[in-house]
Amino acid sequence: MTPKTLYRKLVDSHTVVTLDEQNVLLFCDLQLMNEYTSPQAFAGLLEQNREVAMPGQNVATVSHIIPTHPVQHRVIHDSASALQASNLKRNCDLHNIPLFDTNDSLQGIEHIIAPEHGMIRPGMVVICGDSHTTTYGALGALGFGIGTSEVEHVLATQTLVYRLAQDMRIRVDGHLPIGTTSKDLILMIISRISAQGARGFVVEFCGSAVESLSIEARFTLCNMAVEAGARGALIAPDETAITYVLQRAPDIDASLRSRALAHWATLRSDEHASFDVEHYFDAEDVAPYVSWGTSPDQSIPITGTIPHAEGSQRARIEHALHYTGLAGGMPLEGLPVDHVFIGSCTNARIEDLRTVAAVVKGRHVSPSLRAMVVPGSGAVKAQAEAEGIAQVLIDAGFEWRQPGCSMCLAMNDDVLAPGQRCASTTNRNFEGRQGRGSITHLMSPAMAAAAALTGYITDVRKLGGS
Amino acid sequence: MTDTHRIEGIAAPLDIANLDTDQIMPKQFLRGIDKAGLDKGVLWDLRFDGEGRPRADFVLNRPEYAGTRVLVAGPNFGCGSSREHAVWGLQQYGIRAVIAPSFAEIFYSNAMNNGLLAVTLSETDIIELMKETTEGAAPMRVEINVDVMIVRSPRMTRSFALSDRHRRMFLEGVDMIGATLAHKADIDAFAQRHWGQQPWVRDVARRTKQRLERS
């Protein structure tokens, strides 16, 4: 038998029909939905008088437009956004689709709540009208983002007409240096292979550095693979992944466990499987990475300097520097920020918040800026409160907010003003992403915490202490 | 030849690499539950200044570019967010095709699913075409013939590739869901087999939510 990659195994095991050389009809085990990329899909179903094929394989949450003010009962004051939320509830009720509604205590960002409650299992195909669905590769599930037409297609058929991707393998060996995380690793990888370096590929991450990451750190890695253009990201599920899933999926009880384990053991690329492209990185090369431009691939180590506008990238660099108000040759170290945002599907899990708390404990946020923490979900928030982390953050001067996507894309009322500069744990530093004319510097939670304390972008490793 | 088979009109240059969907359709225009009114938001920050006044120097605001039907764009066009609103908005604005060296994957699917033609040409050809758009006294016009898959500008004629499936979708406007529902028996049989092998994925969303509500 021809050796297969993990990606091909997942595609083959979900192929209902091969449509032609490039396309298969792919069965989708789980569809996640939010309030802003699903309404037109539900409307399309209604227009055509079609049913939802398999409602129990779909779940929805109010995530993008939800306000995050620290109040008990949340009210969406913006009328258009309120309509999106009520419309989602109406659609879910009508079609019997489970929903994490606005005031559900477990509401949160789709990519946080689905895995934390055990809905993502190795070997699944998971799709969502959101590009960061690549996150689930961390558990050996093939996840990818789709548009609203395809959301409607999945609702009506639980399948997708799927164009096959090519195989890329990215191996990272060695140990991540102290003070660096998988966020720094993925920013380094994107900066080296470019914002379209993985376009057309599903990336399998492997190597000793990847294997030693926690599941939450792997989520961050796979989440941002899409910022290199990847159509999916995968990590073969190992002991760490399986333990994570079994702890959260009590329905996989003794009667099913051995079957599940046997199946999951097959979820790895065969030894001689061939990849169309392979990259190799040394984890020792990773430093705390920070973006300087308007694309995630415009990132540098905090110890480095911003590139000069020259060579083939000249126009692009000039354009980005003009927007971010920086100059080639400058370091990012010492650059004052107006805002610190800790949140998003990339970095708003409990481990991220623990990291921030460890950096800021007993210290105080600089009076020169506003710092907010938006936990990824109700469960993360409750956990942080139970562990005392929330109090550490509040005592340090952070705003402790309600869960949601918030300032990652600023669809709610958490928006930066023109010219404001933000140290952000999010995934995109696009022009205007966090508010028109605002400037985003992507970085790890530890680095954002350091910026919050000092008031400027700085190497967290210099802070010392806890 | 019907209008579906041939796109002809003014081509505007948008010489920006990685033009993301946040820029093509900013957040403030994503609050609807239908597809209406998205032409207003297209490339908002590029078209309008902070006070909402048109930027006179932006190509699509120049009077001679009124009625632009084609964009000549940089690589990785449409990267970032999956928002299909970007495609709907471009179409409502009157754009029928985008010609670029490469497209982000989700954008490409969204475009083809809606009949916005995404034409990929080589980087060299795009540089030439981009140059051509800025050289004439009047805006450049292009013609794209989908039947024979050829782009023609005053100075350049190039063929482009389109998968059979996408070409058919574009020309015939296939009802994708209808076509897939013809496989309904196959899908149901597949699901039964799949759940027989992996019972833990059946109804995974509903069962999880019920468990959470009980505890």
XYZ file of C-alpha atoms in Angstrom, chain A residues 13-17 19-20 22-23 25 27 29-30 36-37 39-40 50 54-59 78 80-81 83-84 87 96 98-100 104 106 117-119 121-122 124 129-131 145-150 152-153 156-157 159 161 163 195-196 199-201 229 231 248-252 256 259-260 263-264 295 297 316 409-412 428 430-436, chain B residues 15-18 20-23 27-28 30-35 38 44-52 55 75-76 79-85 88 101-106 108-110 113-114 123 162-166 168 175-181 183-184 186-188 190-191 193-213:
180
model
C -11.833 8.396 5.801
C -14.343 11.216 5.199
C -14.795 10.871 1.454
C -18.394 10.037 0.600
C -17.910 10.224 -3.158
C -16.297 13.877 -7.628
C -13.315 14.347 -9.927
C -9.433 17.470 -7.559
C -12.659 17.302 -5.568
C -17.586 15.113 -1.272
C -18.263 14.353 5.311
C -18.281 15.569 11.640
C -18.876 18.933 13.240
C -22.312 36.808 11.662
C -21.270 34.224 9.057
C -27.475 34.170 8.965
C -27.407 34.211 5.170
C -34.407 22.770 2.781
C -27.895 16.402 10.778
C -28.516 19.029 13.465
C -26.659 17.103 16.188
C -23.392 17.538 14.264
C -23.692 21.347 14.460
C -23.255 23.831 17.274
C -26.236 47.796 19.182
C -28.008 45.291 14.374
C -25.794 43.105 16.554
C -30.640 41.157 15.786
C -27.759 38.882 14.762
C -31.625 35.602 14.750
C -32.812 22.009 16.800
C -27.405 23.379 20.180
C -26.477 26.986 20.995
C -24.249 28.744 23.510
C -25.098 31.004 28.661
C -20.318 28.634 29.021
C -15.870 20.634 26.342
C -14.579 17.639 24.429
C -16.418 18.213 21.156
C -11.877 14.419 18.862
C -8.916 13.080 16.920
C -12.697 14.384 12.960
C -17.414 29.968 8.898
C -14.260 31.306 10.485
C -10.721 31.084 9.167
C -12.603 27.787 7.581
C -15.286 28.161 4.933
C -17.532 30.898 3.603
C -21.242 31.294 4.190
C -22.314 29.525 0.952
C -20.472 26.486 2.216
C -25.328 26.517 3.987
C -24.043 23.521 2.030
C -28.169 21.042 4.094
C -25.965 18.015 3.481
C -20.832 17.492 3.533
C -17.416 19.784 -2.014
C -10.821 20.692 -3.222
C 1.859 35.115 4.553
C 1.249 32.846 1.588
C -1.171 28.636 0.609
C -2.620 25.516 -1.002
C -1.223 23.217 1.655
C -2.174 30.760 4.047
C -5.808 25.336 4.396
C -13.238 16.158 28.438
C -15.264 13.427 26.749
C -16.869 11.255 29.431
C -19.100 9.648 26.806
C -16.027 7.795 25.519
C -15.696 2.598 23.735
C -11.844 1.138 20.078
C -11.218 4.871 20.159
C -8.483 4.199 15.837
C -6.538 7.218 17.067
C 0.688 41.397 7.969
C 4.651 37.743 8.335
C 5.264 46.359 0.752
C -11.443 42.074 15.179
C -13.330 44.848 16.990
C -16.798 43.874 15.757
C -18.259 44.744 19.145
C -3.902 39.625 12.714
C -4.072 44.019 9.360
C -4.704 47.700 8.707
C -7.703 48.811 10.704
C -8.319 45.358 12.172
C -8.663 46.628 15.754
C -10.142 49.955 14.696
C -9.592 52.319 11.809
C -1.248 47.111 -6.460
C -1.311 45.813 -2.882
C 0.035 42.442 -1.743
C -1.998 40.409 0.760
C -7.057 41.088 3.274
C -10.816 40.732 3.616
C -10.796 43.058 6.633
C -9.826 45.792 4.177
C -16.134 44.919 10.440
C -18.733 47.690 10.679
C -20.774 42.767 8.875
C -23.711 43.333 11.176
C -26.510 42.358 8.822
C -28.450 39.130 8.616
C -28.804 39.433 4.850
C -26.473 40.371 2.001
C -22.498 45.678 1.133
C -13.961 51.506 2.843
C -10.744 52.736 4.428
C -9.096 53.024 1.030
C -12.055 54.816 -0.557
C -12.899 57.174 2.312
C -10.949 59.186 4.847
C -11.567 59.220 8.582
C -14.438 61.677 8.160
C -16.130 59.592 5.490
C -10.267 60.083 -1.096
C -0.663 38.344 -4.616
C -2.632 36.468 -1.946
C -6.345 36.630 2.692
C -7.462 36.576 6.310
C -11.019 36.324 7.504
C -13.417 33.901 5.797
C -16.130 36.574 5.517
C -18.017 35.986 2.276
C -19.305 39.544 2.666
C -20.839 39.873 -2.033
C -1.048 36.303 -9.186
C -2.671 34.311 -6.378
C -5.763 34.206 -4.191
C -6.203 33.152 -0.591
C -7.938 29.797 -0.463
C -11.163 30.639 1.324
C -11.149 31.799 -3.928
C -13.859 29.317 -2.972
C -16.179 32.099 -1.877
C -19.331 29.919 -5.251
C -20.835 33.312 -6.062
C 3.418 37.483 -11.335
C -9.875 27.160 -14.330
C -10.830 23.726 -13.084
C -13.594 22.066 -15.106
C -15.813 22.237 -12.089
C -15.284 25.945 -11.486
C -18.983 24.840 -15.262
C -27.030 24.736 -7.671
C -24.267 23.148 -5.605
C -26.471 22.015 -2.765
C -28.999 20.542 -5.176
C -26.183 18.651 -6.904
C -24.912 17.285 -3.587
C -28.403 16.312 -2.461
C -25.932 11.980 -3.400
C -28.164 11.942 -0.334
C -24.614 7.898 -0.381
C -24.234 10.465 2.387
C -26.672 8.687 4.676
C -21.637 6.851 4.666
C -22.789 8.377 7.955
C -20.929 3.271 8.351
C -18.806 6.090 9.820
C -20.768 6.173 13.066
C -20.656 2.391 13.260
C -16.864 2.654 13.273
C -16.660 5.793 15.417
C -19.816 6.030 17.525
C -18.206 8.795 19.601
C -18.587 11.322 16.785
C -22.303 10.744 16.249
C -24.418 13.654 17.528
C -21.297 14.949 19.242
C -22.553 18.529 19.466
C -26.002 17.724 20.764
C -24.790 15.125 23.271
C -22.100 17.458 24.595
C -24.514 20.349 25.057
C -27.008 18.087 26.838
C -24.301 16.826 29.183
C -23.231 20.372 30.001
C -26.810 21.367 30.719
